[in-house]
mmCIF file of C-alpha atoms in Angstrom:
data_model
loop_
_atom_site.group_PDB
_atom_site.id
_atom_site.type_symbol
_atom_site.label_atom_id
_atom_site.label_comp_id
_atom_site.label_asym_id
_atom_site.label_seq_id
_atom_site.Cartn_x
_atom_site.Cartn_y
_atom_site.Cartn_z
ATOM 1 C CA UNK B 1 18.737 -176.396 16.054
ATOM 2 C CA UNK B 2 16.600 -173.578 14.646
ATOM 3 C CA UNK B 3 15.090 -172.620 17.996
ATOM 4 C CA UNK B 4 16.553 -171.816 21.400
ATOM 5 C CA UNK B 5 15.806 -173.688 24.618
ATOM 6 C CA UNK B 6 14.145 -170.555 26.013
ATOM 7 C CA UNK B 7 11.772 -170.500 23.067
ATOM 8 C CA UNK B 8 11.019 -174.172 23.594
ATOM 9 C CA UNK B 9 10.137 -173.591 27.262
ATOM 10 C CA UNK B 10 7.814 -170.783 26.194
ATOM 11 C CA UNK B 11 5.956 -173.085 23.790
ATOM 12 C CA UNK B 12 6.203 -176.402 25.607
ATOM 13 C CA UNK B 13 2.801 -176.133 27.292
ATOM 14 C CA UNK B 14 1.091 -175.298 24.001
ATOM 15 C CA UNK B 15 2.918 -178.248 22.470
ATOM 16 C CA UNK B 16 1.457 -180.562 25.114
ATOM 17 C CA UNK B 17 -2.019 -179.127 24.458
ATOM 18 C CA UNK B 18 -1.566 -179.454 20.698
ATOM 19 C CA UNK B 19 -2.104 -175.729 20.316
ATOM 20 C CA UNK B 20 0.800 -175.124 17.941
ATOM 21 C CA UNK B 21 0.587 -175.056 14.185
ATOM 22 C CA UNK B 22 2.219 -178.006 12.400
ATOM 23 C CA UNK B 23 5.303 -176.012 11.422
ATOM 24 C CA UNK B 24 5.995 -174.858 14.996
ATOM 25 C CA UNK B 25 5.324 -178.355 16.250
ATOM 26 C CA UNK B 26 7.837 -179.851 13.840
ATOM 27 C CA UNK B 27 10.478 -177.327 14.930
ATOM 28 C CA UNK B 28 9.958 -178.256 18.578
ATOM 29 C CA UNK B 29 10.057 -181.965 17.839
ATOM 30 C CA UNK B 30 13.318 -181.498 16.015
ATOM 31 C CA UNK B 31 14.674 -179.658 19.053
ATOM 32 C CA UNK B 32 13.508 -182.367 21.468
ATOM 33 C CA UNK B 33 15.307 -184.961 19.360
ATOM 34 C CA UNK B 34 18.553 -183.049 19.706
ATOM 35 C CA UNK B 35 18.372 -181.513 23.201
ATOM 36 C CA UNK B 36 18.293 -183.850 26.189
ATOM 37 C CA UNK B 37 17.491 -181.058 28.621
ATOM 38 C CA UNK B 38 14.395 -179.926 26.783
ATOM 39 C CA UNK B 39 13.312 -183.537 26.189
ATOM 40 C CA UNK B 40 13.540 -184.063 29.964
ATOM 41 C CA UNK B 41 11.493 -180.929 30.616
ATOM 42 C CA UNK B 42 8.866 -182.167 28.167
ATOM 43 C CA UNK B 43 8.685 -185.624 29.721
ATOM 44 C CA UNK B 44 8.531 -184.197 33.220
ATOM 45 C CA UNK B 45 5.759 -181.800 32.253
ATOM 46 C CA UNK B 46 3.749 -184.634 30.695
ATOM 47 C CA UNK B 47 4.317 -186.727 33.809
ATOM 48 C CA UNK B 48 3.017 -183.946 36.042
ATOM 49 C CA UNK B 49 -0.164 -183.777 33.982
ATOM 50 C CA UNK B 50 -0.553 -187.567 33.980
ATOM 51 C CA UNK B 51 -0.137 -187.703 37.740
ATOM 52 C CA UNK B 52 -2.722 -185.028 38.479
ATOM 53 C CA UNK B 53 -5.207 -186.412 35.961
ATOM 54 C CA UNK B 54 -5.287 -189.689 37.840
ATOM 55 C CA UNK B 55 -8.351 -189.574 40.072
ATOM 56 C CA UNK B 56 -6.370 -191.048 42.949
ATOM 57 C CA UNK B 57 -4.070 -188.016 43.013
ATOM 58 C CA UNK B 58 -6.520 -185.725 44.769
ATOM 59 C CA UNK B 59 -9.017 -188.187 46.131
ATOM 60 C CA UNK B 60 -11.287 -186.984 48.929
ATOM 61 C CA UNK B 61 -10.202 -187.931 52.436
ATOM 62 C CA UNK B 62 -11.425 -191.050 54.142
ATOM 63 C CA UNK B 63 -14.977 -190.682 55.415
ATOM 64 C CA UNK B 64 -15.712 -187.717 53.176
ATOM 65 C CA UNK B 65 -18.658 -189.363 51.468
ATOM 66 C CA UNK B 66 -20.239 -190.423 54.751
ATOM 67 C CA UNK B 67 -19.856 -186.947 56.232
ATOM 68 C CA UNK B 68 -21.351 -185.424 53.092
ATOM 69 C CA UNK B 69 -24.342 -187.758 53.233
ATOM 70 C CA UNK B 70 -24.790 -186.979 56.909
ATOM 71 C CA UNK B 71 -24.893 -183.252 56.238
ATOM 72 C CA UNK B 72 -27.261 -183.675 53.305
ATOM 73 C CA UNK B 73 -29.511 -185.790 55.473
ATOM 74 C CA UNK B 74 -29.452 -183.120 58.169
ATOM 75 C CA UNK B 75 -30.348 -180.457 55.635
ATOM 76 C CA UNK B 76 -33.119 -182.522 54.144
ATOM 77 C CA UNK B 77 -34.583 -183.316 57.511
ATOM 78 C CA UNK B 78 -34.970 -179.591 58.197
ATOM 79 C CA UNK B 79 -37.805 -179.400 55.645
ATOM 80 C CA UNK B 80 -41.249 -180.841 55.781
ATOM 81 C CA UNK B 81 -40.981 -184.589 56.062
ATOM 82 C CA UNK B 82 -44.080 -185.096 53.996
ATOM 83 C CA UNK B 83 -42.869 -182.995 51.140
ATOM 84 C CA UNK B 84 -39.290 -184.017 51.169
ATOM 85 C CA UNK B 85 -39.702 -187.727 51.518
ATOM 86 C CA UNK B 86 -40.804 -188.458 47.946
ATOM 87 C CA UNK B 87 -37.995 -186.350 46.531
ATOM 88 C CA UNK B 88 -35.319 -187.567 48.852
ATOM 89 C CA UNK B 89 -33.736 -189.886 46.363
ATOM 90 C CA UNK B 90 -33.895 -187.271 43.627
ATOM 91 C CA UNK B 91 -32.329 -184.559 45.737
ATOM 92 C CA UNK B 92 -29.602 -186.847 46.893
ATOM 93 C CA UNK B 93 -28.940 -188.032 43.379
ATOM 94 C CA UNK B 94 -28.639 -184.472 42.168
ATOM 95 C CA UNK B 95 -26.460 -183.306 45.015
ATOM 96 C CA UNK B 96 -24.205 -186.272 44.709
ATOM 97 C CA UNK B 97 -24.011 -185.853 40.982
ATOM 98 C CA UNK B 98 -23.000 -182.300 41.619
ATOM 99 C CA UNK B 99 -20.194 -183.506 43.802
ATOM 100 C CA UNK B 100 -18.503 -184.872 40.740
ATOM 101 C CA UNK B 101 -17.902 -181.419 39.403
ATOM 102 C CA UNK B 102 -16.705 -179.655 42.525
ATOM 103 C CA UNK B 103 -13.124 -178.651 41.939
ATOM 104 C CA UNK B 104 -11.991 -177.652 45.375
ATOM 105 C CA UNK B 105 -9.259 -179.391 47.268
ATOM 106 C CA UNK B 106 -10.514 -182.754 46.183
ATOM 107 C CA UNK B 107 -10.767 -181.642 42.588
ATOM 108 C CA UNK B 108 -12.104 -184.693 40.928
ATOM 109 C CA UNK B 109 -13.672 -187.649 42.520
ATOM 110 C CA UNK B 110 -16.082 -190.274 41.464
ATOM 111 C CA UNK B 111 -19.741 -189.513 41.922
ATOM 112 C CA UNK B 112 -20.336 -193.120 41.067
ATOM 113 C CA UNK B 113 -18.814 -194.146 44.341
ATOM 114 C CA UNK B 114 -21.128 -191.779 46.189
ATOM 115 C CA UNK B 115 -24.326 -192.496 44.353
ATOM 116 C CA UNK B 116 -24.019 -196.234 44.192
ATOM 117 C CA UNK B 117 -24.892 -197.145 47.770
ATOM 118 C CA UNK B 118 -27.611 -194.504 48.061
ATOM 119 C CA UNK B 119 -29.556 -195.280 44.946
ATOM 120 C CA UNK B 120 -29.046 -198.936 45.582
ATOM 121 C CA UNK B 121 -30.818 -199.129 48.879
ATOM 122 C CA UNK B 122 -33.375 -196.429 48.155
ATOM 123 C CA UNK B 123 -34.620 -198.027 44.993
ATOM 124 C CA UNK B 124 -36.518 -201.113 46.041
ATOM 125 C CA UNK B 125 -37.597 -201.842 42.512
ATOM 126 C CA UNK B 126 -34.081 -201.809 41.188
ATOM 127 C CA UNK B 127 -32.483 -205.111 40.480
ATOM 128 C CA UNK B 128 -28.827 -205.490 41.428
ATOM 129 C CA UNK B 129 -27.872 -204.856 37.829
ATOM 130 C CA UNK B 130 -30.232 -201.980 37.119
ATOM 131 C CA UNK B 131 -28.654 -198.667 36.060
ATOM 132 C CA UNK B 132 -29.770 -196.986 39.282
ATOM 133 C CA UNK B 133 -28.058 -199.576 41.399
ATOM 134 C CA UNK B 134 -24.969 -199.227 39.289
ATOM 135 C CA UNK B 135 -24.935 -195.459 39.957
ATOM 136 C CA UNK B 136 -25.642 -194.394 36.394
ATOM 137 C CA UNK B 137 -27.819 -191.659 34.994
ATOM 138 C CA UNK B 138 -29.734 -191.809 31.724
ATOM 139 C CA UNK B 139 -29.650 -189.568 28.665
ATOM 140 C CA UNK B 140 -31.726 -189.860 25.533
ATOM 141 C CA UNK B 141 -30.097 -191.059 22.366
ATOM 142 C CA UNK B 142 -33.027 -189.867 20.266
ATOM 143 C CA UNK B 143 -33.376 -186.254 21.332
ATOM 144 C CA UNK B 144 -30.988 -183.321 21.213
ATOM 145 C CA UNK B 145 -31.618 -182.047 24.715
ATOM 146 C CA UNK B 146 -28.558 -182.168 26.920
ATOM 147 C CA UNK B 147 -30.313 -183.354 30.063
ATOM 148 C CA UNK B 148 -29.558 -186.313 32.272
ATOM 149 C CA UNK B 149 -32.218 -188.123 34.262
ATOM 150 C CA UNK B 150 -32.698 -190.673 36.951
ATOM 151 C CA UNK B 151 -33.278 -193.826 34.886
ATOM 152 C CA UNK B 152 -36.923 -194.068 35.983
ATOM 153 C CA UNK B 153 -37.796 -190.460 35.060
ATOM 154 C CA UNK B 154 -41.033 -190.294 33.011
ATOM 155 C CA UNK B 155 -39.623 -187.344 31.091
ATOM 156 C CA UNK B 156 -36.830 -189.405 29.617
ATOM 157 C CA UNK B 157 -37.934 -189.860 26.032
ATOM 158 C CA UNK B 158 -36.510 -192.069 23.336
ATOM 159 C CA UNK B 159 -33.872 -194.711 23.685
ATOM 160 C CA UNK B 160 -31.942 -194.259 26.936
ATOM 161 C CA UNK B 161 -28.189 -194.386 27.168
ATOM 162 C CA UNK B 162 -26.731 -194.996 30.626
ATOM 163 C CA UNK B 163 -23.507 -193.404 31.716
ATOM 164 C CA UNK B 164 -21.766 -192.317 34.924
ATOM 165 C CA UNK B 165 -23.024 -188.972 36.151
ATOM 166 C CA UNK B 166 -19.487 -187.628 36.124
ATOM 167 C CA UNK B 167 -19.253 -188.355 32.414
ATOM 168 C CA UNK B 168 -22.675 -186.831 31.757
ATOM 169 C CA UNK B 169 -21.616 -183.573 33.392
ATOM 170 C CA UNK B 170 -18.353 -183.568 31.489
ATOM 171 C CA UNK B 171 -20.226 -183.999 28.239
ATOM 172 C CA UNK B 172 -22.292 -180.932 29.011
ATOM 173 C CA UNK B 173 -25.497 -182.561 30.240
ATOM 174 C CA UNK B 174 -27.535 -180.805 32.955
ATOM 175 C CA UNK B 175 -29.733 -182.442 35.583
ATOM 176 C CA UNK B 176 -33.388 -182.893 34.653
ATOM 177 C CA UNK B 177 -35.280 -180.202 36.562
ATOM 178 C CA UNK B 178 -38.239 -182.567 36.882
ATOM 179 C CA UNK B 179 -36.811 -185.805 38.232
ATOM 180 C CA UNK B 180 -33.746 -184.346 39.882
ATOM 181 C CA UNK B 181 -34.166 -180.640 40.510
ATOM 182 C CA UNK B 182 -37.877 -180.150 41.065
ATOM 183 C CA UNK B 183 -38.072 -180.918 44.744
ATOM 184 C CA UNK B 184 -35.872 -178.541 46.622
ATOM 185 C CA UNK B 185 -35.710 -178.540 50.387
ATOM 186 C CA UNK B 186 -38.166 -176.051 51.805
ATOM 187 C CA UNK B 187 -36.789 -172.890 53.246
ATOM 188 C CA UNK B 188 -37.288 -172.625 56.927
ATOM 189 C CA UNK B 189 -39.373 -169.803 58.250
ATOM 190 C CA UNK S 1 -7.248 -173.431 47.123
ATOM 191 C CA UNK S 2 -7.788 -173.140 50.856
ATOM 192 C CA UNK S 3 -4.640 -174.853 52.025
ATOM 193 C CA UNK S 4 -6.506 -177.018 54.492
ATOM 194 C CA UNK S 5 -8.266 -180.338 53.910
ATOM 195 C CA UNK S 6 -10.819 -179.593 56.608
ATOM 196 C CA UNK S 7 -11.735 -176.210 55.128
ATOM 197 C CA UNK S 8 -11.886 -177.707 51.636
ATOM 198 C CA UNK S 9 -14.252 -180.419 52.794
ATOM 199 C CA UNK S 10 -16.429 -177.954 54.640
ATOM 200 C CA UNK S 11 -16.627 -175.658 51.642
ATOM 201 C CA UNK S 12 -17.365 -178.580 49.331
ATOM 202 C CA UNK S 13 -20.363 -179.476 51.458
ATOM 203 C CA UNK S 14 -21.499 -175.846 51.520
ATOM 204 C CA UNK S 15 -21.181 -175.627 47.752
ATOM 205 C CA UNK S 16 -23.343 -178.671 47.194
ATOM 206 C CA UNK S 17 -26.016 -177.423 49.551
ATOM 207 C CA UNK S 18 -25.971 -173.946 48.023
ATOM 208 C CA UNK S 19 -26.126 -175.333 44.504
ATOM 209 C CA UNK S 20 -29.026 -177.518 45.541
ATOM 210 C CA UNK S 21 -30.901 -174.525 46.939
ATOM 211 C CA UNK S 22 -30.155 -172.480 43.816
ATOM 212 C CA UNK S 23 -30.871 -175.117 41.232
ATOM 213 C CA UNK S 24 -33.860 -173.132 39.981
ATOM 214 C CA UNK S 25 -31.439 -170.302 39.123
ATOM 215 C CA UNK S 26 -29.501 -172.488 36.721
ATOM 216 C CA UNK S 27 -30.362 -171.130 33.280
ATOM 217 C CA UNK S 28 -28.454 -173.480 31.028
ATOM 218 C CA UNK S 29 -26.499 -170.540 29.652
ATOM 219 C CA UNK S 30 -23.442 -172.547 30.545
ATOM 220 C CA UNK S 31 -22.780 -176.219 31.121
ATOM 221 C CA UNK S 32 -24.026 -177.497 34.447
ATOM 222 C CA UNK S 33 -20.508 -178.414 35.531
ATOM 223 C CA UNK S 34 -19.288 -174.917 34.693
ATOM 224 C CA UNK S 35 -22.059 -173.357 36.763
ATOM 225 C CA UNK S 36 -21.195 -175.588 39.686
ATOM 226 C CA UNK S 37 -17.490 -174.838 39.450
ATOM 227 C CA UNK S 38 -18.187 -171.105 39.481
ATOM 228 C CA UNK S 39 -20.188 -171.478 42.678
ATOM 229 C CA UNK S 40 -17.351 -173.526 44.151
ATOM 230 C CA UNK S 41 -14.683 -170.975 43.263
ATOM 231 C CA UNK S 42 -16.729 -168.091 44.667
ATOM 232 C CA UNK S 43 -17.474 -169.977 47.852
ATOM 233 C CA UNK S 44 -13.838 -170.947 48.327
ATOM 234 C CA UNK S 45 -12.698 -167.372 47.764
ATOM 235 C CA UNK S 46 -15.178 -166.061 50.310
ATOM 236 C CA UNK S 47 -14.053 -168.646 52.821
ATOM 237 C CA UNK S 48 -10.430 -167.825 52.170
ATOM 238 C CA UNK S 49 -11.030 -164.152 52.807
ATOM 239 C CA UNK S 50 -12.878 -165.002 55.976
ATOM 240 C CA UNK S 51 -10.200 -167.322 57.264
ATOM 241 C CA UNK S 52 -7.313 -165.202 56.075
ATOM 242 C CA UNK S 53 -5.466 -168.280 55.015
ATOM 243 C CA UNK S 54 -3.911 -166.413 52.173
ATOM 244 C CA UNK S 55 -0.551 -165.969 53.808
ATOM 245 C CA UNK S 56 1.262 -169.012 52.571
ATOM 246 C CA UNK S 57 4.659 -169.682 51.211
ATOM 247 C CA UNK S 58 4.459 -169.499 47.468
ATOM 248 C CA UNK S 59 7.017 -170.223 44.817
ATOM 249 C CA UNK S 60 5.403 -167.699 42.585
ATOM 250 C CA UNK S 61 4.961 -164.658 44.769
ATOM 251 C CA UNK S 62 5.322 -161.597 42.628
ATOM 252 C CA UNK S 63 5.902 -163.617 39.503
ATOM 253 C CA UNK S 64 5.103 -161.888 36.259
ATOM 254 C CA UNK S 65 2.798 -163.859 33.968
ATOM 255 C CA UNK S 66 4.531 -162.608 30.881
ATOM 256 C CA UNK S 67 8.050 -163.245 32.063
ATOM 257 C CA UNK S 68 9.840 -166.325 30.786
ATOM 258 C CA UNK S 69 9.949 -169.238 33.200
ATOM 259 C CA UNK S 70 13.244 -171.034 33.280
ATOM 260 C CA UNK S 71 13.087 -174.668 34.418
ATOM 261 C CA UNK S 72 15.296 -175.272 37.433
ATOM 262 C CA UNK S 73 15.818 -178.953 37.088
ATOM 263 C CA UNK S 74 16.719 -181.028 34.067
ATOM 264 C CA UNK S 75 16.742 -184.440 35.659
ATOM 265 C CA UNK S 76 15.393 -187.183 33.481
ATOM 266 C CA UNK S 77 11.977 -188.012 34.888
ATOM 267 C CA UNK S 78 10.426 -190.429 32.529
ATOM 268 C CA UNK S 79 8.827 -193.407 34.153
ATOM 269 C CA UNK S 80 5.878 -193.127 36.520
ATOM 270 C CA UNK S 81 4.073 -196.402 37.069
ATOM 271 C CA UNK S 82 0.535 -195.807 38.231
ATOM 272 C CA UNK S 83 1.231 -197.771 41.425
ATOM 273 C CA UNK S 84 3.138 -194.726 42.686
ATOM 274 C CA UNK S 85 -0.203 -193.070 43.411
ATOM 275 C CA UNK S 86 -1.127 -195.858 45.795
ATOM 276 C CA UNK S 87 1.358 -194.326 48.191
ATOM 277 C CA UNK S 88 -0.114 -191.717 50.480
ATOM 278 C CA UNK S 89 3.097 -189.712 50.656
ATOM 279 C CA UNK S 90 3.037 -189.285 46.897
ATOM 280 C CA UNK S 91 -0.548 -188.063 46.970
ATOM 281 C CA UNK S 92 0.257 -185.703 49.832
ATOM 282 C CA UNK S 93 3.196 -184.322 47.880
ATOM 283 C CA UNK S 94 0.983 -183.644 44.893
ATOM 284 C CA UNK S 95 -1.564 -181.825 47.051
ATOM 285 C CA UNK S 96 1.146 -179.879 48.821
ATOM 286 C CA UNK S 97 2.811 -178.878 45.584
ATOM 287 C CA UNK S 98 -0.402 -177.246 44.441
ATOM 288 C CA UNK S 99 -0.522 -175.093 47.551
ATOM 289 C CA UNK S 100 2.867 -173.671 46.626
ATOM 290 C CA UNK S 101 1.464 -172.041 43.519
ATOM 291 C CA UNK S 102 -0.258 -168.702 43.609
ATOM 292 C CA UNK S 103 -4.010 -168.975 43.304
ATOM 293 C CA UNK S 104 -4.333 -167.813 39.709
ATOM 294 C CA UNK S 105 -1.828 -170.425 38.531
ATOM 295 C CA UNK S 106 -3.358 -173.103 40.718
ATOM 296 C CA UNK S 107 -6.896 -172.492 39.481
ATOM 297 C CA UNK S 108 -5.894 -172.602 35.829
ATOM 298 C CA UNK S 109 -4.014 -175.843 36.418
ATOM 299 C CA UNK S 110 -6.809 -177.501 38.405
ATOM 300 C CA UNK S 111 -9.506 -176.624 35.904
ATOM 301 C CA UNK S 112 -7.477 -177.665 32.887
ATOM 302 C CA UNK S 113 -5.301 -180.514 34.104
ATOM 303 C CA UNK S 114 -7.203 -181.962 37.036
ATOM 304 C CA UNK S 115 -10.790 -181.395 35.943
ATOM 305 C CA UNK S 116 -9.766 -181.733 32.304
ATOM 306 C CA UNK S 117 -11.762 -178.769 31.052
ATOM 307 C CA UNK S 118 -10.828 -177.251 27.708
ATOM 308 C CA UNK S 119 -8.788 -174.067 27.508
ATOM 309 C CA UNK S 120 -11.898 -172.195 26.386
ATOM 310 C CA UNK S 121 -14.001 -173.539 29.278
ATOM 311 C CA UNK S 122 -11.222 -172.643 31.710
ATOM 312 C CA UNK S 123 -11.051 -169.130 30.256
ATOM 313 C CA UNK S 124 -14.827 -168.702 30.575
ATOM 314 C CA UNK S 125 -14.893 -169.806 34.195
ATOM 315 C CA UNK S 126 -11.987 -167.609 35.192
ATOM 316 C CA UNK S 127 -13.174 -164.670 33.090
ATOM 317 C CA UNK S 128 -9.860 -164.352 31.268
ATOM 318 C CA UNK S 129 -8.681 -164.835 27.690
ATOM 319 C CA UNK S 130 -7.513 -168.151 26.236
ATOM 320 C CA UNK S 131 -4.079 -166.595 25.921
ATOM 321 C CA UNK S 132 -4.004 -165.803 29.625
ATOM 322 C CA UNK S 133 -5.037 -169.363 30.437
ATOM 323 C CA UNK S 134 -2.207 -170.709 28.299
ATOM 324 C CA UNK S 135 0.299 -168.426 29.977
ATOM 325 C CA UNK S 136 -0.818 -169.449 33.458
ATOM 326 C CA UNK S 137 -0.867 -173.104 32.497
ATOM 327 C CA UNK S 138 2.646 -172.932 31.146
ATOM 328 C CA UNK S 139 4.000 -171.480 34.351
ATOM 329 C CA UNK S 140 1.952 -173.753 36.583
ATOM 330 C CA UNK S 141 3.037 -176.902 34.771
ATOM 331 C CA UNK S 142 6.714 -175.995 34.691
ATOM 332 C CA UNK S 143 6.679 -174.901 38.315
ATOM 333 C CA UNK S 144 4.979 -178.097 39.436
ATOM 334 C CA UNK S 145 7.500 -180.097 37.485
ATOM 335 C CA UNK S 146 10.295 -178.282 39.272
ATOM 336 C CA UNK S 147 8.634 -178.687 42.667
ATOM 337 C CA UNK S 148 8.048 -182.386 42.161
ATOM 338 C CA UNK S 149 11.265 -183.252 40.415
ATOM 339 C CA UNK S 150 13.277 -185.635 42.523
ATOM 340 C CA UNK S 151 16.356 -184.195 44.079
ATOM 341 C CA UNK S 152 15.322 -180.600 43.792
ATOM 342 C CA UNK S 153 16.331 -178.613 46.847
ATOM 343 C CA UNK S 154 14.881 -175.201 46.941
ATOM 344 C CA UNK S 155 14.941 -174.407 50.603
ATOM 345 C CA UNK S 156 12.296 -174.910 53.228
ATOM 346 C CA UNK S 157 9.383 -177.065 52.360
ATOM 347 C CA UNK S 158 9.731 -177.162 48.618
ATOM 348 C CA UNK S 159 10.283 -180.631 47.271
ATOM 349 C CA UNK S 160 10.593 -182.024 50.772
ATOM 350 C CA UNK S 161 8.423 -185.057 50.239
ATOM 351 C CA UNK S 162 10.059 -185.967 47.020
ATOM 352 C CA UNK S 163 13.476 -185.296 48.397
ATOM 353 C CA UNK S 164 12.773 -187.925 50.998
ATOM 354 C CA UNK S 165 11.437 -190.564 48.665
ATOM 355 C CA UNK S 166 13.684 -189.850 45.679
ATOM 356 C CA UNK S 167 12.142 -191.157 42.479
ATOM 357 C CA UNK S 168 9.641 -193.437 44.185
ATOM 358 C CA UNK S 169 8.659 -195.027 40.910
ATOM 359 C CA UNK S 170 12.087 -196.550 40.359
#
C-alpha cells in the first residue's frame, strides 16, 4: 500500500484540512481505497467535524437570549438614563453582535436570532423588511475599511452591503466605534 | 470548557459585559472576533480556577501530544442525516464528549471545528505554533470519533449516550 495505517492516522487530520502536499494526499487516497479500516476512520472523523459545525450541535440553552438581554438591560440601567438612552440600541447591537463570537460552552450561535427582535422594536423608522429589522449589519463595498455599522450609521460611506453580524465578524470586520462602540455604559462612582 | 451549562452561560454574559466596557481598548491589531475569543478564554479560565471544576474524568489525562493516537473503533460510520441533531440526546452527547477531552485539545477543536477559525487564527489565539494546533486537532478529532462511535464501550461514562441510542441516524 506504500504507507502504513499508523502513518495514515498521523496524517488524517491534515488530510481533512487539506494541509498535505499533492503527493502525500495521493498516497493517502490510495490507502483509503484499499483499507476499509482507515476509510472508516476518515469518514468518522469527517462526520465528527460535520456534526460539531452544525450550529444546532452546541446551541445555547432555552431562555439564554432572554436572560442575556435581561442582564444587559440591568447593566445599562445602572448608568445615567439620559446618557444611555440614545445609545441603548447601539450598545445592545454591539453586545449582541459580540455574542456571535463567544466560544464558550455554547460555541457558536446565531447573533441574528438575538438581534432581530431588539432592533426590530427599537427602530421605529425601520420597515419590516429593512436591514435593521432583519438583524443585519452594513459594510461598505466602496471602501477598504473592515468596519461594520448599524445600517443607519452616518459614517457608513459608499454603497452598503448588508450581512449577518456573525458573518461580518467571521470576515474580519470590527464594530464601528462611532455607531456601535461610542456610547459605553458609565462607570458607577 | 467549564463543564457546566450554568457556569458557561454566566461566563458568557460576563464576557459580553466586560468586552462592552473594554471596547475602547480594542486596537484592531487582531480581528474583532479574535479579541473577543481571547477575552472569553481568559474569563473562562479564571472562572474555572475559582470554581475548581478542573477535576473531571478525561480520556486524555497525561496524554502526550507527540505520541501516536491509535483509533479504538473501526466501525463504519458513514451516514449522518442532519435530522439527528434535532434530538436533544444527540446534542447532549456531543457536548458531553467535549468535556471528556483535556482543555488544550478541547480549545483547539472548538476554535477550529466549531468556530471554524483557520489553523493560523487558532494558533494566534492559543499562543502556540500551527504545528501544535495540528497535533492537538488530530488527537481531538480522533478521540471524539472514538467517544462518539456507536457501540464503543470504554467504561464509565464514555460513549454512554451513544451506546444507548446506537447509530441514531439509521
